[in-house]
Tab-separated table of C-alpha atoms and ligand atoms in Angstrom:
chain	number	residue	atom	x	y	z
A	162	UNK	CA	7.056	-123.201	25.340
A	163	UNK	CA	3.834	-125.923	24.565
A	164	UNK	CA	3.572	-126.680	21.210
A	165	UNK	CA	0.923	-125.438	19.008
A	166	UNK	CA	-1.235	-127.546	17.057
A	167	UNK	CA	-3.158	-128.180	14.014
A	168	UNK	CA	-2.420	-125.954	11.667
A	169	UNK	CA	0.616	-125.755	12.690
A	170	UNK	CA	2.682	-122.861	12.633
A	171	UNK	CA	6.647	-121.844	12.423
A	172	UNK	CA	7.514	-120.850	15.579
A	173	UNK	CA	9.798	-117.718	15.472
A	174	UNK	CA	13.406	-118.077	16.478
A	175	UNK	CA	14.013	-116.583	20.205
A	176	UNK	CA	17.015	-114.887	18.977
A	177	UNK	CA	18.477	-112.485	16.236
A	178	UNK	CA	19.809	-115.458	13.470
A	179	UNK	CA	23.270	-114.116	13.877
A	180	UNK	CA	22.947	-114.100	17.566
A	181	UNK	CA	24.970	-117.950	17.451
A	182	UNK	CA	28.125	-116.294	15.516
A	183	UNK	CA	30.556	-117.762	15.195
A	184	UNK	CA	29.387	-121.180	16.443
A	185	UNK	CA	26.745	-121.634	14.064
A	186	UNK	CA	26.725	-118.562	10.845
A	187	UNK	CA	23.570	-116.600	10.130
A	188	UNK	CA	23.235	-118.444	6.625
A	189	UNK	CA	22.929	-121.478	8.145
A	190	UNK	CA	20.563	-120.710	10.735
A	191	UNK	CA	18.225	-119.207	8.043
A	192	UNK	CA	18.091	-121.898	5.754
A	193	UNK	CA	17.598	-124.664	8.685
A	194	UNK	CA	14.549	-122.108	10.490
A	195	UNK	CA	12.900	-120.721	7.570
A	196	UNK	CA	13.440	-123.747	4.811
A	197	UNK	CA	14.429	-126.919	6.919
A	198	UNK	CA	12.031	-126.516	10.175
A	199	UNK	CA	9.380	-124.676	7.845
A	200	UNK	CA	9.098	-127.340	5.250
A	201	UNK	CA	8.343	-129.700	8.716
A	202	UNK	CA	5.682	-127.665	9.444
A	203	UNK	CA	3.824	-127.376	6.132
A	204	UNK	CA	4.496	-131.281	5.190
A	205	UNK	CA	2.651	-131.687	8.450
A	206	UNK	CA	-0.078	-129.636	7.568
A	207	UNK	CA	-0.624	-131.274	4.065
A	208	UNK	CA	-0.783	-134.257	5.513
A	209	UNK	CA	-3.361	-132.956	8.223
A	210	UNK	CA	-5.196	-131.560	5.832
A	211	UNK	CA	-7.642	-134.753	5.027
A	212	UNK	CA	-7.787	-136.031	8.917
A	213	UNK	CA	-9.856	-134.287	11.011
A	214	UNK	CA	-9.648	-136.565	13.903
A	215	UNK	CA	-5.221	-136.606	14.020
A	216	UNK	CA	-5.764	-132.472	13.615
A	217	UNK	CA	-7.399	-132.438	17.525
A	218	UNK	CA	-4.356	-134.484	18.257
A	219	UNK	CA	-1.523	-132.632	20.403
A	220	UNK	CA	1.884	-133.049	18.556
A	221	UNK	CA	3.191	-135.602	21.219
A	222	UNK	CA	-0.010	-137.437	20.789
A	223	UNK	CA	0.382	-137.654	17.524
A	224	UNK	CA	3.898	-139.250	17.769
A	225	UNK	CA	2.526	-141.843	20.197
A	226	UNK	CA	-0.463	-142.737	18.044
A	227	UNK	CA	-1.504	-145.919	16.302
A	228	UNK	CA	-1.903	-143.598	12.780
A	229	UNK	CA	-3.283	-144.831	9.186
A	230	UNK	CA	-0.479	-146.732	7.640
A	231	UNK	CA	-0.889	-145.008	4.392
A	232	UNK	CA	0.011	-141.978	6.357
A	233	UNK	CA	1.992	-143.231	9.290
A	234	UNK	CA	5.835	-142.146	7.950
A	235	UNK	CA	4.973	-139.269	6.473
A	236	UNK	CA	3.308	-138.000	9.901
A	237	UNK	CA	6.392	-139.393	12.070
A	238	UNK	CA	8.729	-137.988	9.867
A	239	UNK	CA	7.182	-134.220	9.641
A	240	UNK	CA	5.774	-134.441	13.043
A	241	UNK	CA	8.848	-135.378	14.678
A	242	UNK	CA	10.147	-132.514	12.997
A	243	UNK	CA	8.570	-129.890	14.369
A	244	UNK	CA	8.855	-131.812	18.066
A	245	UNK	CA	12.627	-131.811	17.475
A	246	UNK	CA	13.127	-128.922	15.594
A	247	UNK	CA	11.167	-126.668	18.404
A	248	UNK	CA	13.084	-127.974	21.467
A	249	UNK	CA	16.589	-127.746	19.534
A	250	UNK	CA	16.129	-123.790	18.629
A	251	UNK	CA	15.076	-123.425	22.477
A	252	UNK	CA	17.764	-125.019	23.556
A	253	UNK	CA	20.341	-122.735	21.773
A	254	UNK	CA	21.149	-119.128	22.830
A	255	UNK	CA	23.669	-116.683	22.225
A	256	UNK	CA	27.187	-117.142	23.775
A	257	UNK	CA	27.099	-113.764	26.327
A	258	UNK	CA	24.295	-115.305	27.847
A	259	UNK	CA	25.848	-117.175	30.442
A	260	UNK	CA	23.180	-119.986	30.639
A	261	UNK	CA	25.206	-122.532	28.799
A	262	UNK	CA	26.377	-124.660	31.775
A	263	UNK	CA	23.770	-126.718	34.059
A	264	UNK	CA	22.126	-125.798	37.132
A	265	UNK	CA	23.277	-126.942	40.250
A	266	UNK	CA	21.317	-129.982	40.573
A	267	UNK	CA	21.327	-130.930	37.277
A	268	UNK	CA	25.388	-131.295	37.450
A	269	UNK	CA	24.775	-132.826	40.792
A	270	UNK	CA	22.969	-135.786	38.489
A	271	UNK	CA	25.255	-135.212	35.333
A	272	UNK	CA	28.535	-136.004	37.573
A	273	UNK	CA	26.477	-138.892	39.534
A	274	UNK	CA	25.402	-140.617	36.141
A	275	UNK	CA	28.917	-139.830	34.352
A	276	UNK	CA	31.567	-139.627	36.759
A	277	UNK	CA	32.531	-136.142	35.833
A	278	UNK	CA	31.107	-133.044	33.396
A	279	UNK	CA	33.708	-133.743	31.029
A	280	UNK	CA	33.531	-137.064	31.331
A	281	UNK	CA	29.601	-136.706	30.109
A	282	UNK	CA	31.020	-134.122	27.399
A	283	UNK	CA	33.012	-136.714	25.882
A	284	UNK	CA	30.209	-139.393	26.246
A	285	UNK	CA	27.614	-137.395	24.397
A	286	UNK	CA	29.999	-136.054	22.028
A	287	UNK	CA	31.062	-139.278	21.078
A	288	UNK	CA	27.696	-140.230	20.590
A	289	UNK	CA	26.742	-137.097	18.217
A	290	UNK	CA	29.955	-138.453	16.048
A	291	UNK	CA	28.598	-141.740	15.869
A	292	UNK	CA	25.064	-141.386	14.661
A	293	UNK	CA	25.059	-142.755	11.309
A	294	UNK	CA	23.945	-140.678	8.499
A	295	UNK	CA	20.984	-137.799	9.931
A	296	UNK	CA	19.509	-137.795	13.767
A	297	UNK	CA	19.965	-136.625	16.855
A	298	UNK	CA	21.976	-136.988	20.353
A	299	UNK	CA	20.133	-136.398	23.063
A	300	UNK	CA	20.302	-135.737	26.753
A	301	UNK	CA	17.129	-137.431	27.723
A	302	UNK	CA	15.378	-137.492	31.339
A	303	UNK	CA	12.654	-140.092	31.416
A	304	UNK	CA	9.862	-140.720	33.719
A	305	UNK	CA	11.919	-143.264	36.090
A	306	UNK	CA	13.939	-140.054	36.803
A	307	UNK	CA	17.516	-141.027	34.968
A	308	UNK	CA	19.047	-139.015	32.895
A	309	UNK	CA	20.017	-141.001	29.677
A	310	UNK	CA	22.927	-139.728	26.587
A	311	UNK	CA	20.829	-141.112	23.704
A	312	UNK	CA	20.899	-141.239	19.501
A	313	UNK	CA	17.840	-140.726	17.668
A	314	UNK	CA	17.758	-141.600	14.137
A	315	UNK	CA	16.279	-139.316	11.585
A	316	UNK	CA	13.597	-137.536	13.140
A	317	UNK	CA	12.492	-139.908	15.719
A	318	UNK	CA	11.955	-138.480	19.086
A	319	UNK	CA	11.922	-138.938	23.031
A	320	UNK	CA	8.503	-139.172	22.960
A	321	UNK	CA	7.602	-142.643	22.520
A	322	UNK	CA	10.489	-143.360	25.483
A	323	UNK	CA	7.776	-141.035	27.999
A	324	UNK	CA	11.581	-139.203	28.092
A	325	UNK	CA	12.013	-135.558	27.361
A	326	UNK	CA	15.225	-133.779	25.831
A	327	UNK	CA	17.442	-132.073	28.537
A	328	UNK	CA	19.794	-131.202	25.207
A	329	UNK	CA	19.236	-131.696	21.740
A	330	UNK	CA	22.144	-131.773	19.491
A	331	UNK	CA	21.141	-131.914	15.362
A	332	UNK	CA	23.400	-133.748	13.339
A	333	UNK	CA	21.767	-133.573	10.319
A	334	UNK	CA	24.454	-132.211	7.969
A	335	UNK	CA	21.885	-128.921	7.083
A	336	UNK	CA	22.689	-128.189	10.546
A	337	UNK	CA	26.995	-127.723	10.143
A	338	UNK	CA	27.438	-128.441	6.466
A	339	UNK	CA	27.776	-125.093	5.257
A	340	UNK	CA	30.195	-123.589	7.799
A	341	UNK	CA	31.739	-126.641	9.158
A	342	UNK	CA	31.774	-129.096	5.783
A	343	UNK	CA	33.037	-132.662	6.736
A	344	UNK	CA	34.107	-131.777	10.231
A	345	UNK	CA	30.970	-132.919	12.413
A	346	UNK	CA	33.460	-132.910	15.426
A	347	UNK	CA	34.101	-129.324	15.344
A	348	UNK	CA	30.638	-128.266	15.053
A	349	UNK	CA	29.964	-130.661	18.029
A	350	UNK	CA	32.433	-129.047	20.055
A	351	UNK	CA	31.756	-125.625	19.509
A	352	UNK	CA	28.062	-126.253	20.714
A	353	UNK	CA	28.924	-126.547	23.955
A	354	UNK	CA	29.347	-122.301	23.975
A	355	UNK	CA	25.857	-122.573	23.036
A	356	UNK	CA	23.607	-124.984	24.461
A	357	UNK	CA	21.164	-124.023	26.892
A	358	UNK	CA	20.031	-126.742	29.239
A	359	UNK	CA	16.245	-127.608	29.304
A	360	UNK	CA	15.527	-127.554	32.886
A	361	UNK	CA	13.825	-130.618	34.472
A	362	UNK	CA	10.452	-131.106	36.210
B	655	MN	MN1	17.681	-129.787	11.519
């Protein structure tokens, strides 16, 4: 799905919010669409508001811009966001859905890159348990064709990397707090009945 743009607006979650029982409870996925990704969405609009020339802007141009420095953060932060925030509730879906392994050629490159699938499990979930504080991991494919397990801090993004997000795992604790309190590793490990792989160009 292409983003929208200027003003910006929520997108609407492609599934029921209990359809990711009982990976991920319908509390949480209300509070992280319709509070956490929606207070992205109007931050970036306030922000907006005043700058006619960054609203033309497509979101990824917007993270790849040389921005006001008055406004720069702010604009990162909310705009990467939305990039983030869009891809990771696309890349979910429910558990009878039977899309939550790759496609052929996709674990043709997964067990050339990693050895094994559950070798690359363990690498990427090790990485999701190591980001520091609030980010991302990330299953990146870039423009030189490799497929990269990456961390993203915060709400930075692939974009600047010309990379875009095969899998996008939030570890922000608004994403698992609620249902999973302290235990990052189990919410990490139950994704894996949910993830949907972004297919590649
Ligand atoms: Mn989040």
């Amino acid at each position: 799905m292409p983003f929208n743009t200027y003003p910006y607006e929520l997108p609407p979650l492609p599934y029921a919010y209990d359809a990711l029982e009982p990976y991920i409870d319908t509390e949480t996925m209300h509070i992280h669409h319709n509070k956490h990704f929606a207070a992205y969405i109007t931050n970036l609009n306030n922000v907006l508001k005043d700058q006619p020339c960054l609203q033309k802007l497509s979101l990824e141009q917007l993270l790849c811009s040389h921005l006001p420095a008055h406004i720069k953060t702010t604009i990162l932060n909310n705009a990467g966001g939305v990039y983030n925030h869009t891809k990771f509730f696309e890349n979910l879906s429910p558990v009878n859905e039977n899309n939550h392994m790759p496609s052929n050629r996709m674990m043709w490159m997964i067990q050339y890159n990693y050895g094994s699938w559950e070798n690359f499990k363990r690498i990427f979930t090790d990485t999701a348990l190591s980001v520091f504080g609030s980010g991302w991991a990330c299953l990146s494919y870039n423009r030189q064709r490799e497929l990269k397990i990456i961390s993203l801090a915060n709400q930075d993004t692939v974009v600047p990397y010309c990379a875009s997000s095969v899998i996008l795992c939030d570890v922000w604790e608004h994403a698992y707090y609620l249902k999973y309190r302290n235990m990052r590793s189990e919410y990490v490990n139950n994704i894996w009945n949910i993830l949907k792989f972004q297919e590649i160009e």
